[in-house]
C-alpha positions as a printed NumPy array, in Angstrom:
array([[ 75.409, 101.646,  88.197],
       [ 74.698,  98.972,  90.774],
       [ 76.073, 100.029,  94.137],
       [ 78.567,  97.608,  95.585],
       [ 78.372,  96.319,  99.147],
       [ 81.867,  96.754, 100.531],
       [ 83.151,  94.101, 102.959],
       [ 84.358,  96.542, 105.598],
       [ 84.953,  94.542, 108.752],
       [ 83.821,  91.327, 106.985],
       [ 86.507,  88.68 , 107.41 ],
       [ 84.442,  85.565, 106.746],
       [ 84.687,  84.413, 103.129],
       [ 81.464,  82.377, 103.195],
       [ 79.449,  85.312, 104.528],
       [ 81.083,  87.623, 101.997],
       [ 80.153,  85.384,  99.071],
       [ 76.672,  84.333, 100.177],
       [ 75.588,  87.891, 101.006],
       [ 76.951,  89.45 ,  97.82 ],
       [ 79.791,  91.566,  99.152],
       [ 82.362,  93.014,  96.774],
       [ 85.405,  90.742,  96.375],
       [ 88.613,  91.182,  94.39 ],
       [ 89.554,  87.732,  93.127],
       [ 92.737,  86.45 ,  94.781],
       [ 91.929,  82.773,  94.243],
       [ 94.411,  82.109,  91.412],
       [ 97.222,  83.025,  93.824],
       [ 95.624,  80.946,  96.576],
       [ 95.497,  77.934,  94.24 ],
       [ 99.172,  78.433,  93.378],
       [ 99.998,  78.638,  97.093],
       [ 98.209,  75.377,  97.863],
       [ 99.6  ,  73.428,  94.904],
       [103.266,  74.454,  95.263],
       [103.885,  74.106,  98.994],
       [102.6  ,  72.897, 102.357],
       [103.758,  75.197, 105.166],
       [103.597,  78.973, 104.954],
       [104.021,  82.099, 107.022],
       [102.806,  85.539, 105.904],
       [103.416,  88.835, 107.67 ],
       [101.296,  91.866, 106.724],
       [100.146,  95.021, 108.576],
       [ 96.81 ,  95.024, 110.381],
       [ 93.662,  95.501, 108.3  ],
       [ 95.385,  94.145, 105.221],
       [ 93.152,  91.115, 104.591],
       [ 95.035,  88.377, 106.462],
       [ 91.927,  87.085, 108.256],
       [ 89.952,  86.995, 105.001],
       [ 92.796,  85.03 , 103.398],
       [ 92.661,  82.465, 106.232],
       [ 88.867,  82.243, 105.885],
       [ 89.154,  81.779, 102.105],
       [ 91.622,  78.925, 102.59 ],
       [ 89.232,  77.394, 105.126],
       [ 86.328,  77.459, 102.651],
       [ 88.547,  75.999,  99.923],
       [ 89.717,  73.091, 102.093],
       [ 86.142,  72.482, 103.235],
       [ 85.419,  71.723,  99.574],
       [ 82.758,  74.463,  99.304],
       [ 82.968,  74.779,  95.534],
       [ 79.75 ,  76.793,  95.329],
       [ 81.381,  79.728,  97.155],
       [ 83.988,  80.041,  94.4  ],
       [ 81.588,  80.21 ,  91.482],
       [ 82.8  ,  82.74 ,  88.924],
       [ 86.246,  83.025,  90.496],
       [ 89.544,  81.97 ,  88.926],
       [ 89.959,  78.901,  91.129],
       [ 86.687,  77.409,  89.851],
       [ 88.444,  76.577,  86.574],
       [ 91.768,  75.644,  88.178],
       [ 90.616,  73.171,  90.84 ],
       [ 89.164,  69.807,  89.82 ],
       [ 89.01 ,  67.818,  93.066],
       [ 87.479,  70.023,  95.822],
       [ 88.469,  67.487,  98.494],
       [ 87.148,  68.114, 102.   ],
       [ 89.844,  68.11 , 104.708],
       [ 89.599,  68.315, 108.502],
       [ 90.504,  71.879, 109.513],
       [ 92.018,  73.095, 112.77 ],
       [ 91.724,  76.878, 112.845],
       [ 93.191,  78.953, 115.654],
       [ 92.46 ,  82.682, 115.978],
       [ 94.68 ,  84.455, 118.518],
       [ 93.157,  87.864, 117.827],
       [ 90.311,  87.507, 120.306],
       [ 92.057,  87.935, 123.652],
       [ 93.936,  90.517, 125.683],
       [ 97.225,  88.857, 126.601],
       [ 98.385,  90.231, 129.936],
       [ 99.229,  87.025, 131.827],
       [100.439,  83.492, 130.985],
       [ 96.915,  82.241, 131.741],
       [ 95.378,  84.466, 129.051],
       [ 97.119,  82.463, 126.315],
       [ 96.415,  79.181, 128.104],
       [ 92.695,  79.992, 128.121],
       [ 92.589,  80.542, 124.339],
       [ 94.48 ,  77.315, 123.612],
       [ 92.291,  75.382, 126.049],
       [ 89.102,  76.531, 124.3  ],
       [ 90.452,  75.645, 120.849],
       [ 91.728,  72.226, 121.914],
       [ 88.482,  71.387, 123.721],
       [ 86.463,  72.194, 120.586],
       [ 88.739,  70.037, 118.414],
       [ 88.68 ,  67.197, 120.953],
       [ 84.879,  67.31 , 120.97 ],
       [ 85.054,  66.507, 117.244],
       [ 87.909,  64.018, 117.165],
       [ 88.149,  62.665, 120.715],
       [ 90.727,  62.953, 123.467],
       [ 93.32 ,  60.604, 124.901],
       [ 93.52 ,  61.17 , 128.695],
       [ 97.265,  60.415, 128.759],
       [ 97.901,  63.468, 126.574],
       [ 98.789,  66.226, 128.997],
       [ 99.845,  69.711, 128.023],
       [ 98.846,  71.736, 124.985],
       [101.53 ,  70.374, 122.657],
       [100.706,  66.696, 123.24 ],
       [ 96.971,  67.33 , 122.988],
       [ 97.466,  69.223, 119.705],
       [ 99.518,  66.338, 118.269],
       [ 96.846,  63.868, 119.342],
       [ 94.056,  65.879, 117.693],
       [ 96.019,  66.063, 114.412],
       [ 96.61 ,  62.286, 114.438],
       [ 92.987,  61.385, 115.219],
       [ 91.505,  63.911, 112.747],
       [ 93.636,  62.43 , 109.962],
       [ 92.839,  58.817, 110.917],
       [ 89.094,  59.344, 111.392],
       [ 88.479,  61.301, 108.18 ],
       [ 91.016,  59.575, 105.957],
       [ 92.275,  62.986, 104.878],
       [ 95.296,  64.928, 106.009],
       [ 94.698,  67.919, 108.257],
       [ 94.748,  71.649, 107.392],
       [ 96.014,  73.997, 110.113],
       [ 95.226,  77.715, 109.896],
       [ 96.52 ,  80.182, 112.506],
       [ 95.409,  83.821, 112.397],
       [ 97.463,  86.516, 114.205],
       [ 99.926,  83.985, 115.632],
       [102.008,  86.848, 117.136],
       [ 99.294,  88.716, 119.054],
       [100.37 ,  87.425, 122.513],
       [104.045,  88.291, 121.996],
       [103.301,  91.687, 120.482],
       [101.19 ,  92.664, 123.473],
       [104.04 ,  91.576, 125.775],
       [106.807,  93.244, 123.788],
       [107.825,  95.418, 126.749],
       [107.553,  92.531, 129.245],
       [110.401,  90.111, 128.599],
       [109.327,  87.557, 131.208],
       [105.766,  87.373, 129.869],
       [106.967,  87.253, 126.276],
       [109.308,  84.365, 127.148],
       [106.371,  82.515, 128.71 ],
       [104.212,  83.006, 125.609],
       [107.08 ,  82.059, 123.316],
       [107.804,  78.827, 125.169],
       [104.141,  77.819, 125.139],
       [103.667,  78.545, 121.432],
       [107.013,  77.081, 120.388],
       [106.03 ,  73.71 , 121.87 ],
       [102.483,  74.005, 120.517],
       [103.564,  74.792, 116.944],
       [106.181,  72.023, 117.157],
       [103.375,  69.652, 116.151],
       [103.536,  71.144, 112.637],
       [106.897,  69.456, 112.215],
       [106.446,  66.29 , 114.246],
       [103.122,  65.398, 112.576],
       [104.147,  66.242, 109.022],
       [102.719,  62.966, 107.679],
       [ 99.24 ,  63.894, 108.916],
       [ 99.259,  67.506, 107.652],
       [ 98.107,  68.579, 104.185],
       [ 98.65 ,  72.335, 104.55 ],
       [ 99.454,  74.927, 107.216],
       [ 99.356,  78.728, 107.121],
       [100.309,  81.113, 109.912],
       [ 99.689,  84.841, 109.566],
       [100.633,  87.775, 111.734],
       [101.808,  91.361, 111.774],
       [105.369,  90.55 , 112.806],
       [107.974,  87.844, 112.65 ],
       [109.732,  87.121, 115.933],
       [113.208,  85.817, 115.222],
       [116.215,  84.315, 116.999],
       [115.009,  82.115, 119.88 ],
       [111.427,  82.246, 118.678],
       [108.402,  80.144, 117.867],
       [109.941,  79.69 , 114.42 ],
       [113.393,  78.503, 115.43 ],
       [112.471,  74.812, 115.058],
       [110.067,  75.243, 112.147],
       [112.571,  75.113, 109.31 ],
       [109.843,  73.619, 107.093],
       [107.831,  76.884, 107.248],
       [108.172,  78.988, 104.083],
       [108.101,  82.713, 104.803],
       [106.385,  84.443, 101.858],
       [106.275,  87.901, 103.489],
       [108.988,  89.183, 101.135],
       [108.301,  86.785,  98.259],
       [107.641,  88.579,  94.97 ],
       [105.355,  85.77 ,  93.762],
       [102.834,  86.537,  96.521],
       [103.078,  90.321,  96.838],
       [ 99.455,  90.689,  95.648],
       [ 97.993,  88.043,  97.992],
       [ 96.8  ,  90.705, 100.47 ],
       [ 96.071,  94.317,  99.61 ],
       [ 94.867,  95.832,  96.326],
       [ 96.887,  96.806,  93.258],
       [ 96.3  ,  99.837,  91.072],
       [ 95.355,  97.521,  88.206],
       [ 92.762,  95.783,  90.4  ],
       [ 91.216,  99.183,  91.2  ],
       [ 90.808,  99.976,  87.496],
       [ 89.593,  96.461,  86.687],
       [ 86.984,  96.355,  89.459],
       [ 86.159,  99.927,  90.521],
       [ 86.301, 102.078,  87.401],
       [ 82.73 , 103.381,  87.681],
       [ 83.259, 104.021,  91.369],
       [ 86.343, 106.121,  90.582],
       [ 84.177, 108.398,  88.467],
       [ 81.516, 108.52 ,  91.215],
       [ 84.19 , 109.489,  93.77 ],
       [ 85.459, 112.211,  91.418],
       [ 81.952, 113.61 ,  91.013],
       [ 81.26 , 113.535,  94.759],
       [ 84.56 , 115.241,  95.608],
       [ 84.263, 117.738,  92.713],
       [ 87.594, 116.552,  91.38 ],
       [ 88.733, 115.393,  87.962],
       [ 89.071, 111.652,  87.362],
       [ 92.859, 112.084,  87.078],
       [ 93.038, 114.029,  90.337],
       [ 91.015, 111.376,  92.201],
       [ 93.353, 108.62 ,  90.976],
       [ 96.349, 110.714,  92.013],
       [ 94.858, 111.43 ,  95.448],
       [ 94.026, 107.759,  96.073],
       [ 97.601, 106.834,  95.213],
       [ 99.099, 109.533,  97.454],
       [ 96.87 , 108.598, 100.394],
       [ 96.7  , 104.797, 100.35 ],
       [ 99.21 , 103.272,  97.893],
       [102.92 , 102.757,  98.396],
       [103.292,  99.554, 100.407],
       [106.267,  97.627,  99.024],
       [106.899,  94.283, 100.686],
       [109.666,  93.285,  98.275],
       [112.315,  95.401,  96.563],
       [111.37 ,  96.677,  93.091],
       [107.814,  95.309,  93.403],
       [104.551,  97.036,  92.544],
       [102.935,  99.162,  95.239],
       [ 99.974,  97.811,  97.195],
       [ 97.019,  99.872,  98.403],
       [ 95.738,  99.499, 101.951],
       [ 92.412,  97.668, 101.345],
       [ 90.707,  98.917, 104.512],
       [ 91.271, 102.6  , 103.719],
       [ 90.545, 102.154, 100.031],
       [ 87.207, 100.372, 100.527],
       [ 86.129, 102.885, 103.168],
       [ 86.877, 105.691, 100.72 ],
       [ 84.673, 104.11 ,  98.037],
       [ 81.93 , 103.205, 100.517],
       [ 81.713, 106.767, 101.872],
       [ 82.895, 108.526,  98.679],
       [ 85.179, 110.528, 100.916],
       [ 88.892, 110.552, 101.721],
       [ 89.843, 109.929, 105.338],
       [ 92.415, 108.464, 107.722],
       [ 90.516, 105.209, 108.034],
       [ 93.427, 102.939, 108.973],
       [ 94.395, 105.222, 111.856],
       [ 90.859, 105.467, 113.151],
       [ 91.124, 101.766, 114.059],
       [ 93.89 , 102.556, 116.539],
       [ 97.674, 102.647, 116.699],
       [ 99.376, 100.602, 119.426],
       [101.138, 102.737, 122.029],
       [103.934, 100.166, 122.361],
       [105.38 , 101.553, 119.107],
       [105.94 , 104.943, 120.731],
       [107.25 , 103.31 , 123.893],
       [109.82 , 101.454, 121.773],
       [110.93 , 104.674, 120.068],
       [111.305, 106.501, 123.378],
       [112.876, 103.585, 125.228],
       [115.596, 103.237, 122.608],
       [116.122, 107.025, 122.349],
       [115.326, 107.023, 118.669],
       [116.027, 110.145, 116.609],
       [112.763, 110.582, 114.703],
       [114.437, 112.443, 111.857],
       [116.073, 109.117, 110.887],
       [112.677, 107.552, 110.235],
       [112.473, 109.376, 106.89 ],
       [115.502, 107.569, 105.46 ],
       [116.203, 104.543, 107.645],
       [118.407, 101.808, 106.171],
       [118.479,  98.19 , 107.288],
       [119.132,  94.63 , 106.126],
       [116.678,  91.846, 105.243],
       [117.757,  89.895, 108.349],
       [116.865,  92.857, 110.539],
       [113.508,  93.46 , 108.819],
       [112.517,  89.813, 109.166],
       [113.324,  89.39 , 112.827],
       [111.926,  90.886, 115.989],
       [113.295,  90.039, 119.405],
       [112.257,  91.331, 122.825],
       [115.868,  92.164, 123.686],
       [116.532,  94.129, 120.478],
       [117.568,  97.765, 120.781],
       [116.264,  98.61 , 117.321],
       [112.573,  99.605, 117.104],
       [112.562,  99.788, 113.291],
       [111.691,  96.123, 112.486],
       [108.511,  96.352, 114.603],
       [107.537,  99.668, 113.014],
       [108.226,  98.313, 109.516],
       [106.317,  95.068, 110.012],
       [103.434,  96.954, 111.634],
       [102.993,  98.873, 108.364],
       [104.215, 102.339, 109.361],
       [107.32 , 102.07 , 107.185],
       [107.811, 100.295, 103.872],
       [110.569,  99.555, 101.369],
       [111.492, 102.624,  99.322],
       [114.719, 101.429,  97.743],
       [117.252,  98.608,  97.685],
       [121.037,  98.537,  97.387],
       [121.836,  95.277,  95.586],
       [125.57 ,  95.522,  96.266],
       [125.242,  95.633, 100.036],
       [121.772,  94.06 , 100.421],
       [120.443,  97.109, 102.28 ],
       [116.853,  98.344, 102.251],
       [115.946, 102.031, 102.409],
       [112.703, 102.587, 104.313],
       [110.152, 105.372, 104.46 ],
       [106.468, 106.061, 105.042],
       [104.29 , 104.272, 102.456],
       [101.815, 107.105, 101.913],
       [100.339, 110.318, 103.279],
       [ 97.701, 108.641, 105.447],
       [100.373, 106.709, 107.327],
       [102.907, 109.531, 107.574],
       [100.486, 112.214, 108.726],
       [ 98.603, 109.845, 111.014],
       [101.734, 108.478, 112.653],
       [103.354, 111.901, 113.185],
       [100.1  , 113.243, 114.649],
       [ 99.918, 110.206, 116.903],
       [103.461, 110.843, 118.177],
       [102.89 , 114.484, 119.129],
       [101.209, 114.094, 122.562],
       [103.837, 111.524, 123.599],
       [106.668, 114.   , 123.022],
       [105.23 , 117.493, 123.51 ],
       [103.305, 119.251, 126.243],
       [ 99.869, 118.656, 124.708],
       [ 97.246, 115.959, 124.891],
       [ 95.783, 113.853, 122.11 ],
       [ 92.539, 115.878, 122.014],
       [ 94.271, 119.264, 121.742],
       [ 97.059, 118.228, 119.344],
       [ 95.136, 118.721, 116.059],
       [ 93.942, 122.164, 117.195],
       [ 97.484, 123.194, 118.149],
       [ 98.763, 122.226, 114.702],
       [ 95.922, 124.215, 113.105],
       [ 97.019, 127.253, 115.1  ],
       [100.654, 126.753, 114.061],
       [ 99.615, 126.602, 110.402],
       [ 97.415, 129.712, 110.677],
       [100.288, 131.648, 112.269],
       [102.709, 130.556, 109.554],
       [100.223, 131.547, 106.854],
       [ 99.624, 134.914, 108.539],
       [103.317, 135.725, 108.957],
       [102.959, 135.884, 112.76 ],
       [106.404, 134.614, 113.801],
       [106.17 , 135.649, 117.456],
       [102.864, 133.813, 118.015],
       [104.342, 130.758, 116.334],
       [107.394, 130.626, 118.609],
       [105.417, 131.394, 121.765],
       [103.218, 128.403, 120.943],
       [106.31 , 126.315, 120.267],
       [107.622, 127.282, 123.707],
       [104.53 , 125.787, 125.32 ],
       [105.305, 122.472, 123.608],
       [108.649, 122.357, 125.428],
       [107.38 , 123.508, 128.812],
       [107.163, 120.937, 131.607],
       [109.621, 118.627, 129.852],
       [109.72 , 115.491, 132.034],
       [112.788, 115.501, 134.273],
       [113.968, 112.083, 133.067],
       [114.393, 113.511, 129.564],
       [117.048, 115.988, 130.68 ],
       [119.901, 113.591, 129.978],
       [118.579, 113.327, 126.406],
       [117.42 , 116.894, 126.146],
       [119.035, 117.578, 122.784],
       [117.37 , 114.525, 121.259],
       [114.033, 115.446, 122.842],
       [114.302, 118.971, 121.428],
       [115.157, 117.577, 117.985],
       [112.223, 115.154, 118.096],
       [109.657, 117.786, 119.094],
       [110.88 , 120.125, 116.36 ],
       [110.766, 117.297, 113.835],
       [107.156, 116.411, 114.75 ],
       [105.908, 120.017, 114.749],
       [107.608, 121.028, 111.528],
       [106.675, 117.8  , 109.801],
       [103.002, 118.367, 110.679],
       [103.129, 122.026, 109.649],
       [104.854, 120.829, 106.481],
       [101.725, 118.974, 105.388],
       [100.087, 122.379, 104.929],
       [103.157, 124.481, 104.092],
       [106.09 , 123.303, 102.019],
       [108.902, 122.309, 104.375],
       [112.532, 121.35 , 103.746],
       [114.898, 119.983, 106.391],
       [118.659, 119.686, 106.544],
       [119.894, 118.202, 109.787],
       [123.438, 117.706, 111.015],
       [125.512, 117.979, 114.172],
       [122.523, 118.523, 116.465],
       [121.086, 121.456, 114.517],
       [117.968, 121.797, 112.435],
       [117.959, 124.09 , 109.407],
       [114.412, 124.645, 108.262],
       [112.706, 126.348, 105.347],
       [108.915, 126.82 , 105.444],
       [107.047, 128.235, 102.458],
       [103.481, 129.455, 102.083],
       [101.869, 131.345,  99.218],
       [102.815, 134.684, 100.864],
       [105.821, 134.   , 103.073],
       [109.16 , 132.194, 103.192],
       [110.754, 131.341, 106.539],
       [114.453, 130.436, 106.739],
       [115.287, 129.241, 110.275],
       [118.461, 128.211, 112.039],
       [118.395, 126.612, 115.491],
       [121.181, 126.615, 118.064],
       [121.519, 124.66 , 121.279],
       [123.177, 126.658, 124.066],
       [124.421, 129.255, 121.624],
       [122.664, 132.528, 120.886],
       [119.851, 133.584, 118.572],
       [122.255, 136.18 , 117.174],
       [124.744, 133.44 , 116.221],
       [121.962, 131.484, 114.522],
       [120.901, 134.51 , 112.491],
       [124.518, 135.241, 111.612],
       [124.901, 131.675, 110.297],
       [121.943, 132.185, 107.967],
       [123.75 , 135.2  , 106.532],
       [127.227, 133.673, 106.371],
       [126.092, 130.417, 104.764],
       [123.627, 132.252, 102.501],
       [120.72 , 129.948, 103.383],
       [118.258, 132.527, 102.029],
       [120.023, 133.06 ,  98.705],
       [117.71 , 130.746,  96.661],
       [114.783, 133.034,  97.582],
       [116.363, 136.474,  96.924],
       [114.301, 137.113,  93.787],
       [111.098, 135.548,  95.115],
       [108.116, 137.929,  95.341],
       [107.05 , 136.497,  98.708],
       [108.066, 138.135, 101.974],
       [111.199, 136.527, 103.444],
       [111.758, 135.971, 107.172],
       [115.211, 135.019, 108.451],
       [114.893, 133.653, 111.978],
       [117.628, 132.728, 114.442],
       [116.543, 130.607, 117.4  ],
       [118.432, 129.505, 120.513],
       [117.403, 126.582, 122.673],
       [118.671, 126.602, 126.278],
       [119.481, 123.313, 128.041],
       [119.218, 125.095, 131.383],
       [115.732, 126.444, 130.63 ],
       [114.79 , 123.24 , 128.788],
       [113.063, 125.493, 126.258],
       [113.492, 128.064, 123.509],
       [115.397, 130.928, 125.147],
       [115.224, 133.556, 122.39 ],
       [114.382, 134.077, 118.732],
       [115.266, 136.968, 116.421],
       [113.365, 137.739, 113.224],
       [115.045, 139.674, 110.438]])
């Protein structure tokens, strides 16, 4: 078997093809995109192949036929016309001031003006951009192709700073306005990003821009399907199975559980995260590769700012309008979290047009919950994994007292400003801890009216827990008995623990627990 060279971190199509990197052929879809429309927008999570898509389009419109040898588009395209290309990459800068965006636009415009000239009466980014488009078209005799990668990076980085976001939005709205005003000079335009900012946004005037983010025809444009894995990586699946001492069937199942599950349209096939998948084949080892590249802290800040009940994240429901629109003044953090790739479509109610959301796969769920822990509990990011290990060991050993003493430390030193939302804070910490423990011990949750009923199961023990807020541990234990929470496990051979727990608002911690 010839070992493949995986394009991890390679986002340049020409380099990928000339240096023999592995490539899953998406060019038939790209040809369809080009031949059936002119202006597109695509939203996908980070590390999902958006930059490679932009680079592939660039090579295609440069007429570099040789790069597409052996690919589907080689047979589909007859002309291979070379067009002038204006490519803007907004992923290269930290956007913390109005000038930071200005600097990026200035560099891009100066490079384009060096090629196509500048008219000194054109002042401001928007007028200069229009002038470049006009001159590029006139000088080459071909209409212009405009490619924008990570169009939303400035606004995402300013999502908690309304004034700065407004500044970025106003600048980009005028700049992108050229896409409409110079339509006669433009052959094709594609904007990509993680999110779509709605309402009074950069898109409000661009009614000629087709959003294909939730378009079933282009679901497979970025990401990898299960069929593409079997078509292109069958030998590698067997190699991974051998390396991991797993059966072929188990490896396929594990890949699906870890990295599949992204649904960008209702009732569509699941997409695998390409970054995690290719890393797994390159290293012949499963890992949390997507999370190792970093999770933005603004997501947690949004959740905390809007006092979000984390338990809802498992079964959030929302409309298409909400999913497709992000606004700096919104009080709902879910659209940002969905578009960033931490939630995906799990179901769809056709009658009411409502989407049910959830985590796409285990890598995302476990990684995101682990990431949340130090922001909510009294632990730091370095210690968090070790604390969860200790929780799991105590659950497996049947050491209830050690478990609850450790849980008490997670609530100690609760920040004073959280007191007004103490019940929510307590619910969120419990959700995070028990969700993480649940990855290693079977966990079931039933939440209502500010209480958490929890069942944890290991190979030796079963824990049935009831939590009270400003009640008593005795009352919690009594409720387990009265409502017969433990009845399903009466004939189980494992040892059963019934545990009543009381949380005190005054202490801002667990006040008492009783184990029966």
